[in-house]
C-alpha cells in the first residue's frame, strides 16, 4: 500500500498548470484528475495545457474545474493530449514558454511524462526560475530514482493478457512465437511480461543474448517434450529484431511466428494499481509545489512517495535487476 509523506506547509494560494508530454500512458488521466482536485481543495486555480509543450507555446491553456475531470479516472490516454515537442530543446523557446505562463498568471507547472519531458521542465526552471514539478508517466518504467511509473502496470498486464491468448494458438499449432513488447532502450516491460507470461526466454536491450543461446534454450525445451515456446523480445533500438530472429529460427527448421504488441500496450483502462499510483503522485506533486518545492520529481521508493531533484533523475539509466533476469531463465527451464 502506498504511503503518503507528511507534506510541508502550503505557502498561500497559487495558480498552477498541468500538461502531459511524451508517449501517453494509462493512468495519466487519473493523475490529471488528482492534480486538479487536490489543487482546487487547497484554494488554487488550475489550468490544463493541451498537447504538451507544443500546446503551451501555442497558448492552449484553459481553466479546469472539478467537473472538467469527472469520469476520467478509468480512461486510458490523456484528455489533455500529448506531444513530443522537439523545439523545446531550444533555450529561446523555453524562455518564450515561461513568458506565456507568466502572462497567464500561472505560478507553477506540473509536467506528467518521462525523461525528455523532465529535461524540458528542469531547463525551464533552471534558466527562467519558473517553478516546475514532474510526475513520472511512462509505460517503460525507465525513470531513475522511482520504483514505479504511471502506466507500467497496465502495459504489463495488457501484454500478459495477449501472451495468454498467443499461448493457446502456439500450443495448438506447435509453434514458436516471438512476442515483441515496447521498450526501445529499457527492458522493464520485457522482464516483467516475460516472467509473468512464462516465456522460455527474454530478450532485452540491457543484456545481449546470443542467438545460439536462444536456440539452445528452445532445443532443451524440445528435448523434454515441449512443442511450443514463447519468446519475449523488447523492441530495442533497431526495428525488426523479432522478425530477424523468426527468420533465423525458420532456417533451422522451426515454425516461428512474430506478434508485435506495439501501441496496444499504451492504450486501455488503467489498472487499479496505476489509478492509485497516479492519484497519490498527482496530489503529492501539487502539495510540494504549493509548499514552494520545485525542480524535482515525485516518485515512489519502497511504497513511500518521495521528492527527488530533477538533477538526480534526468539522463540517469535505471538499472534492470539482472538477478531477476537470471531467475526468470531458471524458472523457464
Ligand atoms: O512512451 C514510451 C514508448 O511507448 C516506448 O516504449 C516506445 O519505444 C516509444 O514510446 C514509441 O513511441 P511512439 O509512440 O512515438 O512511436
PDB file of C-alpha atoms in Angstrom, residues 53 85-98 101 109 111 115-133 294-296 309-311 314:
ATOM      1  CA  UNK A  53       4.931  21.799 -24.573  1.00  0.00           C
ATOM      2  CA  UNK A  85       7.980  18.805 -28.776  1.00  0.00           C
ATOM      3  CA  UNK A  86      11.451  18.927 -30.324  1.00  0.00           C
ATOM      4  CA  UNK A  87      11.623  22.740 -30.412  1.00  0.00           C
ATOM      5  CA  UNK A  88      11.564  22.734 -26.583  1.00  0.00           C
ATOM      6  CA  UNK A  89      15.231  21.676 -26.739  1.00  0.00           C
ATOM      7  CA  UNK A  90      15.943  25.323 -27.747  1.00  0.00           C
ATOM      8  CA  UNK A  91      16.704  27.799 -24.973  1.00  0.00           C
ATOM      9  CA  UNK A  92      14.853  30.718 -26.601  1.00  0.00           C
ATOM     10  CA  UNK A  93      11.741  28.547 -26.965  1.00  0.00           C
ATOM     11  CA  UNK A  94      11.794  27.720 -23.239  1.00  0.00           C
ATOM     12  CA  UNK A  95      12.148  31.443 -22.416  1.00  0.00           C
ATOM     13  CA  UNK A  96       9.069  32.124 -24.557  1.00  0.00           C
ATOM     14  CA  UNK A  97       7.198  29.334 -22.720  1.00  0.00           C
ATOM     15  CA  UNK A  98       7.975  30.923 -19.335  1.00  0.00           C
ATOM     16  CA  UNK A 101       2.906  31.062 -18.439  1.00  0.00           C
ATOM     17  CA  UNK A 109       3.825  23.894 -13.790  1.00  0.00           C
ATOM     18  CA  UNK A 111       4.629  18.011 -16.037  1.00  0.00           C
ATOM     19  CA  UNK A 115      12.880  11.682 -19.085  1.00  0.00           C
ATOM     20  CA  UNK A 116      12.654  14.023 -22.112  1.00  0.00           C
ATOM     21  CA  UNK A 117       9.689  15.881 -20.613  1.00  0.00           C
ATOM     22  CA  UNK A 118      11.525  16.270 -17.294  1.00  0.00           C
ATOM     23  CA  UNK A 119      14.594  17.623 -19.117  1.00  0.00           C
ATOM     24  CA  UNK A 120      12.364  20.354 -20.574  1.00  0.00           C
ATOM     25  CA  UNK A 121      10.873  21.131 -17.152  1.00  0.00           C
ATOM     26  CA  UNK A 122      14.264  21.201 -15.441  1.00  0.00           C
ATOM     27  CA  UNK A 123      15.820  23.525 -18.022  1.00  0.00           C
ATOM     28  CA  UNK A 124      12.759  25.770 -17.978  1.00  0.00           C
ATOM     29  CA  UNK A 125      13.157  26.279 -14.225  1.00  0.00           C
ATOM     30  CA  UNK A 126      16.963  26.492 -14.301  1.00  0.00           C
ATOM     31  CA  UNK A 127      17.018  29.168 -16.991  1.00  0.00           C
ATOM     32  CA  UNK A 128      13.952  31.233 -16.120  1.00  0.00           C
ATOM     33  CA  UNK A 129      13.261  30.457 -12.450  1.00  0.00           C
ATOM     34  CA  UNK A 130       9.759  29.258 -13.349  1.00  0.00           C
ATOM     35  CA  UNK A 131       8.810  26.508 -10.814  1.00  0.00           C
ATOM     36  CA  UNK A 132       8.189  23.044 -12.264  1.00  0.00           C
ATOM     37  CA  UNK A 133       7.482  19.624 -10.798  1.00  0.00           C
ATOM     38  CA  UNK A 294      10.130  22.524  -7.311  1.00  0.00           C
ATOM     39  CA  UNK A 295      12.695  21.491  -9.937  1.00  0.00           C
ATOM     40  CA  UNK A 296      12.029  17.945  -8.766  1.00  0.00           C
ATOM     41  CA  UNK A 309      15.579  16.728  -7.555  1.00  0.00           C
ATOM     42  CA  UNK A 310      15.391  16.530 -11.364  1.00  0.00           C
ATOM     43  CA  UNK A 311      19.190  16.657 -11.420  1.00  0.00           C
ATOM     44  CA  UNK A 314      17.425  13.163 -15.783  1.00  0.00           C
TER      45      UNK A 314
END
